[in-house]
Short mmCIF file of C-alpha atoms in Angstrom, two decimals:
data_model
loop_
_atom_site.label_atom_id
_atom_site.label_comp_id
_atom_site.label_asym_id
_atom_site.label_seq_id
_atom_site.Cartn_x
_atom_site.Cartn_y
_atom_site.Cartn_z
CA UNK T 8 -13.07 -8.37 -10.07
CA UNK T 9 -9.67 -6.85 -9.45
CA UNK T 10 -8.42 -3.29 -8.94
CA UNK T 11 -4.74 -4.21 -9.18
CA UNK T 12 -2.44 -2.87 -11.85
CA UNK T 13 0.83 -1.01 -12.31
CA UNK T 14 2.46 0.75 -15.25
CA UNK T 15 5.52 2.74 -16.25
CA UNK T 16 5.06 5.49 -18.85
CA UNK T 17 8.22 7.12 -20.15
CA UNK T 18 9.38 9.61 -22.77
CA UNK T 19 12.66 7.71 -22.78
CA UNK T 20 13.10 4.27 -24.27
CA UNK T 21 12.46 1.49 -21.76
CA UNK T 22 14.27 -1.84 -21.91
CA UNK T 23 14.34 -5.09 -19.97
CA UNK T 24 10.69 -4.77 -18.91
CA UNK T 25 9.63 -7.40 -16.37
CA UNK T 26 6.39 -8.18 -14.58
CA UNK T 27 7.42 -11.39 -12.83
CA UNK T 28 9.94 -10.14 -10.25
CA UNK T 29 7.90 -11.58 -7.39
CA UNK T 30 6.47 -15.08 -7.26
CA UNK T 31 2.79 -14.41 -6.68
CA UNK T 32 0.52 -17.39 -6.06
CA UNK T 33 -2.53 -15.19 -6.68
CA UNK T 34 -1.03 -13.86 -9.93
CA UNK T 35 -2.00 -10.28 -9.17
CA UNK T 36 -0.47 -7.51 -11.27
CA UNK T 37 1.41 -5.73 -8.49
CA UNK T 38 4.93 -5.05 -9.78
CA UNK T 39 6.64 -3.94 -12.97
CA UNK T 40 10.24 -2.97 -13.64
CA UNK T 41 12.10 -1.46 -16.56
CA UNK T 42 15.48 0.06 -17.34
CA UNK T 43 16.24 3.39 -18.94
CA UNK T 44 19.45 5.23 -19.68
CA UNK T 45 19.78 8.65 -18.03
CA UNK T 46 22.99 10.68 -18.11
CA UNK T 47 24.84 7.57 -19.32
CA UNK T 48 23.61 5.55 -16.34
CA UNK T 49 21.28 2.58 -16.53
CA UNK T 50 18.52 3.23 -14.02
CA UNK T 51 16.21 0.50 -12.79
CA UNK T 52 12.63 1.73 -12.36
CA UNK T 53 10.24 -0.32 -10.25
CA UNK T 54 6.57 0.42 -9.68
CA UNK T 55 4.68 -1.51 -7.01
CA UNK T 56 1.21 -1.89 -5.57
CA UNK T 57 1.61 -3.65 -2.23
CA UNK T 58 -1.38 -5.64 -0.94
CA UNK T 59 -3.48 -3.78 1.63
CA UNK T 60 -3.49 -6.68 4.09
CA UNK T 61 -6.69 -5.93 5.97
CA UNK T 62 -8.30 -7.50 7.93
CA UNK T 63 -5.21 -8.57 9.87
CA UNK T 64 -6.68 -11.88 11.06
CA UNK T 65 -7.16 -13.19 7.51
CA UNK T 66 -5.11 -14.67 4.68
CA UNK T 67 -4.93 -11.18 3.18
CA UNK T 68 -2.51 -10.13 5.91
CA UNK T 69 -0.33 -13.21 5.50
CA UNK T 70 -0.29 -12.57 1.75
CA UNK T 71 0.93 -9.01 2.36
CA UNK T 72 3.73 -10.19 4.64
CA UNK T 73 4.86 -12.84 2.15
CA UNK T 74 4.71 -10.36 -0.72
CA UNK T 75 6.86 -7.85 1.17
CA UNK T 76 9.35 -10.56 2.16
CA UNK T 77 9.74 -11.47 -1.50
CA UNK T 78 10.13 -7.81 -2.46
CA UNK T 79 12.94 -7.31 0.07
CA UNK T 80 14.75 -10.38 -1.29
CA UNK T 81 14.34 -9.18 -4.85
CA UNK T 82 15.62 -5.68 -4.06
CA UNK T 83 18.67 -7.11 -2.32
CA UNK T 84 19.46 -9.16 -5.41
CA UNK T 85 18.82 -6.29 -7.82
CA UNK T 86 21.08 -3.88 -5.94
CA UNK T 87 23.99 -6.25 -6.48
CA UNK T 88 23.44 -6.06 -10.24
CA UNK T 89 22.57 -2.37 -10.53
CA UNK T 90 23.03 0.19 -7.72
CA UNK T 91 20.84 2.77 -9.49
CA UNK T 92 17.26 2.00 -8.49
CA UNK T 93 14.13 4.13 -8.20
CA UNK T 94 11.27 2.32 -6.47
CA UNK T 95 7.87 3.96 -6.30
CA UNK T 96 4.22 3.20 -5.82
CA UNK T 97 1.48 2.41 -3.37
CA UNK T 98 3.33 0.66 -0.54
CA UNK T 99 0.25 0.48 1.71
CA UNK T 100 2.61 1.19 4.62
CA UNK T 101 2.37 4.15 7.00
CA UNK T 102 6.03 4.65 8.01
CA UNK T 103 5.58 6.55 11.28
CA UNK T 104 3.11 8.31 13.57
CA UNK T 105 3.55 11.64 11.79
CA UNK T 106 2.41 10.02 8.55
CA UNK T 107 -1.22 9.52 9.58
CA UNK T 108 -3.86 11.86 10.96
CA UNK T 109 -4.75 9.71 14.00
CA UNK T 110 -2.17 7.05 14.76
CA UNK T 111 -4.19 5.48 17.58
CA UNK T 112 -6.87 4.48 15.08
CA UNK T 113 -4.31 2.51 13.05
CA UNK T 114 -2.19 0.78 15.69
CA UNK T 115 -3.53 -2.66 14.74
CA UNK T 116 -4.15 -1.89 11.08
CA UNK T 117 -2.28 -3.74 8.33
CA UNK T 118 -0.95 -0.40 7.10
CA UNK T 119 0.76 0.46 10.38
CA UNK T 120 1.43 -2.73 12.36
CA UNK T 121 5.00 -2.79 13.63
CA UNK T 122 5.98 -5.88 11.66
CA UNK T 123 4.79 -4.20 8.47
CA UNK T 124 6.68 -0.99 9.19
CA UNK T 125 9.75 -3.13 9.82
CA UNK T 126 9.50 -4.42 6.23
CA UNK T 127 9.84 -0.85 4.98
CA UNK T 128 12.79 -0.35 7.31
CA UNK T 129 14.39 -3.52 5.88
CA UNK T 130 14.17 -2.01 2.40
CA UNK T 131 15.74 1.25 3.56
CA UNK T 132 18.49 -0.64 5.37
CA UNK T 133 19.43 -2.38 2.12
CA UNK T 134 20.61 1.00 0.86
CA UNK T 135 17.50 3.03 0.01
CA UNK T 136 16.24 6.45 1.02
CA UNK T 137 12.69 7.62 1.69
CA UNK T 138 12.79 10.60 -0.67
CA UNK T 139 10.01 12.55 1.01
CA UNK T 140 11.62 12.33 4.44
CA UNK T 141 15.02 13.11 2.92
CA UNK T 142 13.70 16.55 1.96
CA UNK T 143 11.07 17.04 4.68
CA UNK T 144 12.08 15.85 8.16
CA UNK T 145 8.72 16.09 9.88
CA UNK T 146 6.40 17.88 7.47
CA UNK T 147 2.99 16.33 6.85
CA UNK T 148 2.96 14.61 3.47
CA UNK T 149 -0.30 12.76 3.06
CA UNK T 150 -0.88 10.96 -0.25
CA UNK T 151 -4.20 9.24 0.50
CA UNK T 152 -7.57 10.37 1.82
CA UNK T 153 -10.45 7.91 2.14
CA UNK T 154 -13.69 8.64 0.30
CA UNK T 155 -15.62 8.14 3.54
CA UNK T 156 -16.47 10.52 6.40
CA UNK T 157 -15.23 13.66 4.66
CA UNK T 158 -11.59 12.62 5.00
CA UNK T 159 -10.40 14.98 2.25
CA UNK T 160 -12.26 17.98 3.62
CA UNK T 161 -10.97 17.29 7.15
CA UNK T 162 -7.45 16.44 5.92
CA UNK T 163 -7.72 13.02 7.58
CA UNK T 164 -5.03 11.52 5.41
CA UNK T 165 -2.03 9.25 5.49
CA UNK T 166 1.27 8.81 3.66
CA UNK T 167 1.25 5.35 2.08
CA UNK T 168 2.66 6.13 -1.38
CA UNK T 169 6.41 6.47 -1.51
CA UNK T 170 9.53 6.90 -3.59
CA UNK T 171 12.57 4.99 -2.34
CA UNK T 172 15.81 5.59 -4.21
CA UNK T 173 19.11 3.81 -3.78
CA UNK T 174 22.05 5.53 -2.12
CA UNK T 175 23.79 6.09 -5.46
CA UNK T 176 20.73 7.98 -6.74
CA UNK T 177 19.73 10.18 -3.81
CA UNK T 178 22.05 13.05 -4.81
CA UNK T 179 20.40 13.04 -8.25
CA UNK T 180 17.01 13.91 -6.78
CA UNK T 181 16.42 17.68 -6.86
CA UNK T 182 12.99 17.78 -5.25
CA UNK T 183 9.82 15.89 -4.41
CA UNK T 184 6.28 17.23 -4.52
CA UNK T 185 2.96 15.75 -3.43
CA UNK T 186 0.50 17.16 -5.95
CA UNK T 187 -2.79 17.48 -4.08
CA UNK T 188 -4.64 19.21 -6.92
CA UNK T 189 -6.06 16.02 -8.55
CA UNK T 190 -7.49 14.81 -5.23
CA UNK T 191 -9.65 17.93 -4.96
CA UNK T 192 -11.28 17.49 -8.37
CA UNK T 193 -14.60 15.87 -9.21
CA UNK T 194 -14.56 12.04 -9.02
CA UNK T 195 -10.86 11.80 -8.07
CA UNK T 196 -8.72 8.88 -7.03
CA UNK T 197 -8.37 8.55 -3.27
CA UNK T 198 -4.59 8.73 -3.86
CA UNK T 199 -2.78 11.76 -5.25
CA UNK T 200 0.41 11.88 -7.38
CA UNK T 201 3.95 12.18 -6.04
CA UNK T 202 6.45 13.89 -8.33
CA UNK T 203 10.23 13.77 -8.12
CA UNK T 204 12.68 15.80 -10.19
CA UNK T 205 16.07 14.42 -11.18
CA UNK T 206 19.14 16.59 -11.58
#
């Protein structure tokens, strides 16, 4: 049984759709890309679902590290072909202490381990921007609340879903919003949507 899966739904025509950007020995459906034309620019859209990686002393953690290594390599190659990239999805990475309700509880977690956070930094250093932090320097921006222990009611959340956009695209982003409304409904996802608006 698998819970993996990614999709891109668009009102605009999508071309060059690919689901094999990362060599995945487990053949899990964790990445999809497509191109669309917006204001006469070809924009590369990528949606990802990064492996969780827990427990850290198992093959699941090694799989996560390998998967992220391959993603970084692929992004580096893609930027050379097209500088206009929007990358979004469940990264399963907590970027910094302000992005989780109790950082001490996650210091050795696969979502927050230093070597995992460094993978996100590698992506940003290629020429990407964390859109939420671009607009909100230190504001809480949780996107996930566990179903257990009343996490939603206590606001015990974390920011693990992200939009990264390439340097050439950041000025095209007008705003970003974390829409918490769906998380408060009956039988919700434990994640909530992130919305960006393009100029």
